PDB file of C-alpha atoms in Angstrom:
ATOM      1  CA  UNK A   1     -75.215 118.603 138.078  1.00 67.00           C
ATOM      2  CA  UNK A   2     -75.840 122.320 137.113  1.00 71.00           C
ATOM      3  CA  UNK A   3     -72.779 123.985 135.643  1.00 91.00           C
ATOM      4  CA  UNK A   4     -72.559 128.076 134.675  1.00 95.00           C
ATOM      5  CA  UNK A   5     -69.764 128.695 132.006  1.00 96.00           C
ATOM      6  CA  UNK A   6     -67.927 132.626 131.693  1.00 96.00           C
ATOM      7  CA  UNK A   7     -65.570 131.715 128.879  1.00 95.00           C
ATOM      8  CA  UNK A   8     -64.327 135.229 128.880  1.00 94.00           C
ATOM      9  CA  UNK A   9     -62.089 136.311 131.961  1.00 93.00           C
ATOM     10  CA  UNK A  10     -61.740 139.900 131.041  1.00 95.00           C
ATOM     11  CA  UNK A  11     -62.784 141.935 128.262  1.00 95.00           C
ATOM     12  CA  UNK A  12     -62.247 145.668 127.407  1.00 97.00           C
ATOM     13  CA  UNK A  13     -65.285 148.533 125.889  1.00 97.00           C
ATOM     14  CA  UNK A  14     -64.918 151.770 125.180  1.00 97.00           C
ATOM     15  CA  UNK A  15     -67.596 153.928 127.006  1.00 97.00           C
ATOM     16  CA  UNK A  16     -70.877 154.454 125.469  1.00 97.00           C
ATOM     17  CA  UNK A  17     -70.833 151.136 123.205  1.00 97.00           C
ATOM     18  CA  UNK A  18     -72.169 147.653 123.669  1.00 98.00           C
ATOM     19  CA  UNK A  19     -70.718 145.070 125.403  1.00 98.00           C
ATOM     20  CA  UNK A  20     -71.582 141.331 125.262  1.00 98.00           C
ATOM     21  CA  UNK A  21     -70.774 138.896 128.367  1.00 98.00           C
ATOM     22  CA  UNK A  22     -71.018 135.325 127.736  1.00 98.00           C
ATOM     23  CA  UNK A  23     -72.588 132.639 129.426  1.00 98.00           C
ATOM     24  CA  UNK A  24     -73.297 128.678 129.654  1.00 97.00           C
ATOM     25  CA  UNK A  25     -75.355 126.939 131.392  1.00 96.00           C
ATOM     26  CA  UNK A  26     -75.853 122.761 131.681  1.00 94.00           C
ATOM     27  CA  UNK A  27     -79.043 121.659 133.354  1.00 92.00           C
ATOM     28  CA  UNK A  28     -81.446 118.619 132.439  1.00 91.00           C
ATOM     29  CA  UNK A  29     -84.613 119.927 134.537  1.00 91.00           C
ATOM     30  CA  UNK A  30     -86.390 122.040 132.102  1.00 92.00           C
ATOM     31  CA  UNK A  31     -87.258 124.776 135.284  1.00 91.00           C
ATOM     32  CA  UNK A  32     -84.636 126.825 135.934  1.00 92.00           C
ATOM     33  CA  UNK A  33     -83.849 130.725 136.285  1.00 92.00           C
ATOM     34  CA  UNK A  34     -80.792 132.552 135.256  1.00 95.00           C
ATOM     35  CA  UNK A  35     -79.501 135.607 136.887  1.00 95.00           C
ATOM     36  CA  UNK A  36     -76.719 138.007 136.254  1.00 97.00           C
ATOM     37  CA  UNK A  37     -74.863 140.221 139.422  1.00 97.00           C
ATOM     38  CA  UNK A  38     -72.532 143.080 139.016  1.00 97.00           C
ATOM     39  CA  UNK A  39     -69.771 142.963 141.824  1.00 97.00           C
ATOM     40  CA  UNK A  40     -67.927 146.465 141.658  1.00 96.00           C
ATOM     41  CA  UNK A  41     -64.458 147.175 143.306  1.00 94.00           C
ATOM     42  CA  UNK A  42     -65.814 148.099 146.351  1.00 93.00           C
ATOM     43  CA  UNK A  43     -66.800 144.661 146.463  1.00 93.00           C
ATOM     44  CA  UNK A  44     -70.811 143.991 146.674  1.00 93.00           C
ATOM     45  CA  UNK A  45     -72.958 141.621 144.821  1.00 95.00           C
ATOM     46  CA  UNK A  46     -75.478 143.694 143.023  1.00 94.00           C
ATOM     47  CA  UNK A  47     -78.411 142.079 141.285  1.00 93.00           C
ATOM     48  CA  UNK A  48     -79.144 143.145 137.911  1.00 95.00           C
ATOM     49  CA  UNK A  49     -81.774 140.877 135.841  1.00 95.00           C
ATOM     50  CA  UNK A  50     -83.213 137.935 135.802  1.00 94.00           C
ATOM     51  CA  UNK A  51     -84.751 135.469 133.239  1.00 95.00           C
ATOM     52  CA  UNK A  52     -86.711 132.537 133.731  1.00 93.00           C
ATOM     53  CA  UNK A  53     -86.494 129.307 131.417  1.00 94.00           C
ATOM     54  CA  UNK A  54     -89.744 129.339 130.553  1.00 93.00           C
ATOM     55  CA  UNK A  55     -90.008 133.353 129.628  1.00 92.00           C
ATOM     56  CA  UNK A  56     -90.533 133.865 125.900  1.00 90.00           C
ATOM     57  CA  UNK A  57     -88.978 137.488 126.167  1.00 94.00           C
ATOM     58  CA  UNK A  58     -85.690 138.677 126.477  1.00 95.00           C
ATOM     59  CA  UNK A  59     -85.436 139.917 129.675  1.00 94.00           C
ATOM     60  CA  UNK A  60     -84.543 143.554 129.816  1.00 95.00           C
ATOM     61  CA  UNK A  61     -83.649 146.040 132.637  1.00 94.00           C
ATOM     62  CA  UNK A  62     -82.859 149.667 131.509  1.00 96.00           C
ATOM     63  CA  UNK A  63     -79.543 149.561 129.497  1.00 97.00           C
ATOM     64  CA  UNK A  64     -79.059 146.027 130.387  1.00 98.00           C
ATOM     65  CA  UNK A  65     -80.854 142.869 128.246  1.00 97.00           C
ATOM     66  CA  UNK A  66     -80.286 139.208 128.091  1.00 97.00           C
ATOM     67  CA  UNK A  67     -80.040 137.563 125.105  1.00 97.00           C
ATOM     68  CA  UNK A  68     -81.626 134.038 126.122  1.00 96.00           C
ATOM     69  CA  UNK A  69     -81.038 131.092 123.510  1.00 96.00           C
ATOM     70  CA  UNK A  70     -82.464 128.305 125.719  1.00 95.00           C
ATOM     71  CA  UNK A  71     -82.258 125.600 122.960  1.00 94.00           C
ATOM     72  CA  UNK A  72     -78.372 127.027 122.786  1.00 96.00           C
ATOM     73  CA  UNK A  73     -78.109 127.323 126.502  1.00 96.00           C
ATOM     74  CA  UNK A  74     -76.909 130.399 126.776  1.00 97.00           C
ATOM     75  CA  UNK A  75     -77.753 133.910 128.981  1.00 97.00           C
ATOM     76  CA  UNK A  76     -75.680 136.361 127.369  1.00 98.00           C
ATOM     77  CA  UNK A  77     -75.542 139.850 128.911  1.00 98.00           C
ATOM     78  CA  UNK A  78     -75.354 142.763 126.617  1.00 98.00           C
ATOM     79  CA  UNK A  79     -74.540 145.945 128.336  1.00 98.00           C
ATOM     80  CA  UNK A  80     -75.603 148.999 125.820  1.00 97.00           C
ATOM     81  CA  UNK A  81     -73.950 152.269 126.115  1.00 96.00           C
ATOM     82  CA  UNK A  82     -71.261 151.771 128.250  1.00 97.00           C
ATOM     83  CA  UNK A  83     -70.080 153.493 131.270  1.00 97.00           C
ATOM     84  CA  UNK A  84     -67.007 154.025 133.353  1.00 97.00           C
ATOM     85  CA  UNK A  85     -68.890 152.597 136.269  1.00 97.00           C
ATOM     86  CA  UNK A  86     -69.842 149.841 134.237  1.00 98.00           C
ATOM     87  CA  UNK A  87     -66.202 148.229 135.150  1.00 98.00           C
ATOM     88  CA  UNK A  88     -66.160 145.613 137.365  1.00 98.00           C
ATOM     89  CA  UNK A  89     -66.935 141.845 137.755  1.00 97.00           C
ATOM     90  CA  UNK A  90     -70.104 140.605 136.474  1.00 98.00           C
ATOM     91  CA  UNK A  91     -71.039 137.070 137.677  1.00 97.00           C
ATOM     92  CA  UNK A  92     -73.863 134.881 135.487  1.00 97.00           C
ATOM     93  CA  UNK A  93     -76.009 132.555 137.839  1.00 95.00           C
ATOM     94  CA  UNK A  94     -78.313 129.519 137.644  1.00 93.00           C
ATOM     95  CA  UNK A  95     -80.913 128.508 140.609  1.00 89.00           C
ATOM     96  CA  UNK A  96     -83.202 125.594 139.812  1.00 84.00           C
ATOM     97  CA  UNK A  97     -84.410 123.800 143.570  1.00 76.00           C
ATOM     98  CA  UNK A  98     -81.179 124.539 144.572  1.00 76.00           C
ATOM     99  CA  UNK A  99     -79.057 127.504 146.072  1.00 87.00           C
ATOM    100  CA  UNK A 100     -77.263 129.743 143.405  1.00 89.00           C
ATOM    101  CA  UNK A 101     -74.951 128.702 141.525  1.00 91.00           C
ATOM    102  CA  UNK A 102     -72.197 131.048 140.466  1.00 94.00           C
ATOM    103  CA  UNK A 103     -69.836 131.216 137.122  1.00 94.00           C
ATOM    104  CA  UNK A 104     -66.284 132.171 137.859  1.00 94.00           C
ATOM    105  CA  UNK A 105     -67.006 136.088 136.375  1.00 96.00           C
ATOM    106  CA  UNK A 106     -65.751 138.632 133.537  1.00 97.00           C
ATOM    107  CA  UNK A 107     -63.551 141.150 134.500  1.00 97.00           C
ATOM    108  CA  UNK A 108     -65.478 144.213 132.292  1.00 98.00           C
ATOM    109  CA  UNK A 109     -63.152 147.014 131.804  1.00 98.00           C
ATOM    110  CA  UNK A 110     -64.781 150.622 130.109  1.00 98.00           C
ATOM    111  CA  UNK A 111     -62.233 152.745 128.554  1.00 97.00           C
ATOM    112  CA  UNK A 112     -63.162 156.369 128.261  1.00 94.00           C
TER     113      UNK A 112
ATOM    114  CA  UNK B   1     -85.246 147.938 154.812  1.00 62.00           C
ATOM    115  CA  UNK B   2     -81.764 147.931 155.324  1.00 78.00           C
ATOM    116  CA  UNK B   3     -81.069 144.605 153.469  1.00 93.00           C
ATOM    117  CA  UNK B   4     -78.494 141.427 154.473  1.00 96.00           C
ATOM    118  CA  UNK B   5     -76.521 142.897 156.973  1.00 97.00           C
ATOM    119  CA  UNK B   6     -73.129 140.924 157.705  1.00 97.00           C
ATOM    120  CA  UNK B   7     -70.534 142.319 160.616  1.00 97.00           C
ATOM    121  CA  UNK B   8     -67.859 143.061 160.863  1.00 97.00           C
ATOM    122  CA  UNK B   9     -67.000 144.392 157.971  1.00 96.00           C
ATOM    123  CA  UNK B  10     -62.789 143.327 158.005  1.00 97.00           C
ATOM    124  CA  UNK B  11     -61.532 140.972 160.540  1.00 97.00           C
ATOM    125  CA  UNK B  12     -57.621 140.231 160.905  1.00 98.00           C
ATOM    126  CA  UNK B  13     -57.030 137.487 163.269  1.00 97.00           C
ATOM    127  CA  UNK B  14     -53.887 135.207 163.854  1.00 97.00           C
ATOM    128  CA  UNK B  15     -53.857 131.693 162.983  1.00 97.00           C
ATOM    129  CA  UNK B  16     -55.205 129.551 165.705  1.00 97.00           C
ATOM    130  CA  UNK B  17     -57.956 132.330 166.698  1.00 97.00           C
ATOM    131  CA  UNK B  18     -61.609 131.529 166.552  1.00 97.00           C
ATOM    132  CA  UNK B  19     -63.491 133.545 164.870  1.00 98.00           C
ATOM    133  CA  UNK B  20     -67.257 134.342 163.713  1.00 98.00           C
ATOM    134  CA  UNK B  21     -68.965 135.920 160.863  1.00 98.00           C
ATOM    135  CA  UNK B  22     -72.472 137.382 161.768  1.00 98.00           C
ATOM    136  CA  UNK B  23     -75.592 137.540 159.387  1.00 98.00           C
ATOM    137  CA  UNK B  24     -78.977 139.601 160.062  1.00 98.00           C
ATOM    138  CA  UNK B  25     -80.975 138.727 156.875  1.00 97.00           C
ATOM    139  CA  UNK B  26     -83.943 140.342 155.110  1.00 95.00           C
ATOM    140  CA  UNK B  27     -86.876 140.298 157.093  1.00 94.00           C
ATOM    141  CA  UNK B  28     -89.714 137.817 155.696  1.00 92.00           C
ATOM    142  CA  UNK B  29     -86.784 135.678 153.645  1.00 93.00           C
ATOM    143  CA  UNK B  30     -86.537 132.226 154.871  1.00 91.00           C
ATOM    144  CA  UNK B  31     -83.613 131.244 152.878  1.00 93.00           C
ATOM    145  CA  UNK B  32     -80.053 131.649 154.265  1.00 96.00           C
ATOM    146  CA  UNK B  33     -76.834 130.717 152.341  1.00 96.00           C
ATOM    147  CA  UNK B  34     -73.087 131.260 153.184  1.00 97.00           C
ATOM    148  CA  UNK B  35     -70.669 131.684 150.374  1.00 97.00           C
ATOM    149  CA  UNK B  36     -66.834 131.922 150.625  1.00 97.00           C
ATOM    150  CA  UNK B  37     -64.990 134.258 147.586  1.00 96.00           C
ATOM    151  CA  UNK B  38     -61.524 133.554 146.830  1.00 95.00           C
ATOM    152  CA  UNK B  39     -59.286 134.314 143.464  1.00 90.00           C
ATOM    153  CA  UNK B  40     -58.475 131.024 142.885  1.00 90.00           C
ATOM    154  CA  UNK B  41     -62.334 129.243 143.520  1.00 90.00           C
ATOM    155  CA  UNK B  42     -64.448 131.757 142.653  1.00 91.00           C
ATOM    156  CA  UNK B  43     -68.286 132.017 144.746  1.00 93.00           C
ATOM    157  CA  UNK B  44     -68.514 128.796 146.665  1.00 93.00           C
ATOM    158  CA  UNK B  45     -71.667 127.571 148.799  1.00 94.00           C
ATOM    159  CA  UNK B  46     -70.968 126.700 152.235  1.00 96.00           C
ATOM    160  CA  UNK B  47     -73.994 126.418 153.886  1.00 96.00           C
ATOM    161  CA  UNK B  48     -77.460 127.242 153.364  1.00 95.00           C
ATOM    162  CA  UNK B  49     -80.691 127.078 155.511  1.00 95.00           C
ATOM    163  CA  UNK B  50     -84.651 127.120 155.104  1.00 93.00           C
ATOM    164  CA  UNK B  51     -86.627 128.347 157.990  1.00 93.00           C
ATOM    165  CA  UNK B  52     -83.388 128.269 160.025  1.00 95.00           C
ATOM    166  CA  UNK B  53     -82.742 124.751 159.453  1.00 95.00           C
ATOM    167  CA  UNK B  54     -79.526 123.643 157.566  1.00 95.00           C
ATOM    168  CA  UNK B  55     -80.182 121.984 154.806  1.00 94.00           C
ATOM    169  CA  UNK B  56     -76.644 121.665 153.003  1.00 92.00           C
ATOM    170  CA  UNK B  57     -73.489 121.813 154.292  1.00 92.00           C
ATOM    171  CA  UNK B  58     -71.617 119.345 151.980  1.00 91.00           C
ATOM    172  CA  UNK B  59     -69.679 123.264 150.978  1.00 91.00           C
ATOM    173  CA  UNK B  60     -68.157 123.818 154.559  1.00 94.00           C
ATOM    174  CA  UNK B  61     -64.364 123.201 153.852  1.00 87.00           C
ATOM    175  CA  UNK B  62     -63.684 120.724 157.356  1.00 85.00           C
ATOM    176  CA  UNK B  63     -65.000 120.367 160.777  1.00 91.00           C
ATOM    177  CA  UNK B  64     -63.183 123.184 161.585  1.00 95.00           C
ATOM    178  CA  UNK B  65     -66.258 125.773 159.499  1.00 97.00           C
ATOM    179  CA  UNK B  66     -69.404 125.338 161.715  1.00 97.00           C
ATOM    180  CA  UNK B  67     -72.971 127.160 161.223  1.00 97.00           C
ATOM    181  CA  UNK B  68     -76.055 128.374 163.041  1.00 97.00           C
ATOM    182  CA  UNK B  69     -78.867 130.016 162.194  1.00 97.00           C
ATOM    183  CA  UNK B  70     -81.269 130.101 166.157  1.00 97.00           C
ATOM    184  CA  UNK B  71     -83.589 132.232 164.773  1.00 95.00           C
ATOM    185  CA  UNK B  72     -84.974 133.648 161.390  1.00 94.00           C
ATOM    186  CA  UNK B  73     -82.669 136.688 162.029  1.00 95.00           C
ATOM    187  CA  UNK B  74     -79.791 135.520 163.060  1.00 96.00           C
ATOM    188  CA  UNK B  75     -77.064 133.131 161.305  1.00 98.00           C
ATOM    189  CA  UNK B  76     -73.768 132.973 162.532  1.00 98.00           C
ATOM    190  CA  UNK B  77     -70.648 131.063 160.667  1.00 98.00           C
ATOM    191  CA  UNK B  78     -68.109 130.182 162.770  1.00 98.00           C
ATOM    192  CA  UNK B  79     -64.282 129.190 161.884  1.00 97.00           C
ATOM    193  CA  UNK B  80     -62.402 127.352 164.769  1.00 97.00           C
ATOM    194  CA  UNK B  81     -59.303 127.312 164.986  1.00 96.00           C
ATOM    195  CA  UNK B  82     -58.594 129.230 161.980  1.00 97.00           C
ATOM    196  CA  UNK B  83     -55.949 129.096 159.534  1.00 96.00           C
ATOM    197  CA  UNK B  84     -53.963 131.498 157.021  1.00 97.00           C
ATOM    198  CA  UNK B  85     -56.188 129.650 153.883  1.00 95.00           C
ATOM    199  CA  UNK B  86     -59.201 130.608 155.649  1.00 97.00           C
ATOM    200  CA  UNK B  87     -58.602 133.874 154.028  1.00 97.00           C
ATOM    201  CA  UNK B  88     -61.162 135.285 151.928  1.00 97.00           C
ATOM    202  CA  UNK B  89     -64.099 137.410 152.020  1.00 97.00           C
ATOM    203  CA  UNK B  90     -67.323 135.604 153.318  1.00 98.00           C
ATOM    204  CA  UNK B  91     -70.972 136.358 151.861  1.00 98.00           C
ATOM    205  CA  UNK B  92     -74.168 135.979 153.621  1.00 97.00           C
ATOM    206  CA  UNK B  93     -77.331 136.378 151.110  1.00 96.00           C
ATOM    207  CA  UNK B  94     -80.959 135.851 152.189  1.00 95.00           C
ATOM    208  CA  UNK B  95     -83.853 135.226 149.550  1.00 91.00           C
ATOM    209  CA  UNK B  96     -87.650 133.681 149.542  1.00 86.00           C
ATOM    210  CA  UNK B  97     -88.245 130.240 147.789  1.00 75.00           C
ATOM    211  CA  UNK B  98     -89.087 131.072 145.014  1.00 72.00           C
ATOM    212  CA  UNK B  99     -87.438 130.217 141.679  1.00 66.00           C
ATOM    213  CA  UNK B 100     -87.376 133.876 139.839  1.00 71.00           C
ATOM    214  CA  UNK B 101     -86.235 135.750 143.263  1.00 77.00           C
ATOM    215  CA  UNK B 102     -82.422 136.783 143.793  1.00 83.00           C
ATOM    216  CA  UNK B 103     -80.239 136.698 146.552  1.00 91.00           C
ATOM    217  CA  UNK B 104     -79.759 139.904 148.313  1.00 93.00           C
ATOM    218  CA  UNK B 105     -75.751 139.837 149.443  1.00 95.00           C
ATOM    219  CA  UNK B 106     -74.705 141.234 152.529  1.00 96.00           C
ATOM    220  CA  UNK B 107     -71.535 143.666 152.257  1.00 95.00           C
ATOM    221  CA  UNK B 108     -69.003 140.648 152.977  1.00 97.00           C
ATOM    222  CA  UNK B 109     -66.621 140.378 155.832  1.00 98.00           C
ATOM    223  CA  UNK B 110     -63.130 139.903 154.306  1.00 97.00           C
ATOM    224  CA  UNK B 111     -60.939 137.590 156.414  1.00 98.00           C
ATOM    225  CA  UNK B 112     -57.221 137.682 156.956  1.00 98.00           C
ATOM    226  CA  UNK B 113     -55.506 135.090 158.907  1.00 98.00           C
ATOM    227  CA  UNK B 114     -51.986 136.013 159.611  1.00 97.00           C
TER     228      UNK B 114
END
């Protein structure tokens, strides 16, 4: 069965540095694509990249990247200069021929 | 396009009540799903449906959690008679089939059950 892994329930940054969010994944089937969402305070699941297992990039969205290490099996998120609306819950997901599957989130936290 | 919409927004209803969540998804998505959020279990599948059919509901909690989806833009999750653990806020998210698209979320209805 697939399995997503956030190791790190909360974690602090001070505003306009990196951040890294970790992630795990387990899956045998060598197909698979790995998302991250940002769910703010007010509660919505936003979407903010994708990357797909067969990609040979990084996937990158404006100050947002992924550091993919498929042989590690890991989607790290790396948030580069920080902001205070940065904080909120970020949620690292894997879809294969299935729904979404969902990690149990990092609490991010920016400190001006 | 005004993306997943989900009403209502906040429902408080005493234990015993029925009550039912509402989904209009994305037009042109034929993939439905039903997630429950709570502290303690995190983003859980209930149900999900291609082309309006269900195709897994081995997530919905008892017999008490039912689901329909009658047309491609309409989905309805239902909760009878409903209890104080019910309690959590309830995500509808439409996508395509395809393996590199998202899930657009609807805005969530958060349920109290007093």
């Amino acid at each position: 069965a697939q399995k997503i892994t956030q190791t790190q329930p909360g974690m602090f940054v001070q505003e306009k540095e990196a951040v890294t969010l970790d992630c795990t994944y387990d899956t045998s089937d060598p197909s698979y694509g790995l998302f991250w969402y940002k769910q703010p305070s007010s509660g919505e699941m936003i979407f903010l990249i994708y990357q797909g297992s067969y990609d040979q990039q990084n996937a990158t969205e404006g100050r947002y990247s992924l550091n993919f290490q498929k042989a590690r099996k890991s989607a790290n998120l790396v948030i580069s200069a920080s902001q205070l609306g940065d904080s909120a819950m970020y949620f690292c997901a894997m879809r294969i021929n299935t729904p979404l599957v969902f990690g149990k989130g990092t609490r991010l936290s920016v400190i001006a | 396009d005004a993306g997943v919409i989900q009403s209502p927004r906040h429902e408080v209803t005493e234990m015993g009540q029925e009550v039912t969540l509402r989904c209009k998804p994305i037009s042109g998505h034929n993939s439905l799903f039903w997630y429950r959020q709570t502290m303690m279990r995190g983003l859980e599948l209930l149900i999900y449906f291609n082309n309006n059919v269900p195709i897994d509901d081995s997530g919905m909690p008892e017999d008490r959690f039912s689901a329909k989806m009658p047309n491609a833009s309409f989905s309805t999750l239902k909760i009878q008679p409903s209890e104080p653990r019910d309690s959590a806020v309830y995500f509808c998210a439409s996508s395509v089939r395809v393996l590199n698209y998202g899930y657009t979320f609807g805005s969530g209805t958060r349920l109290t059950v007093v």
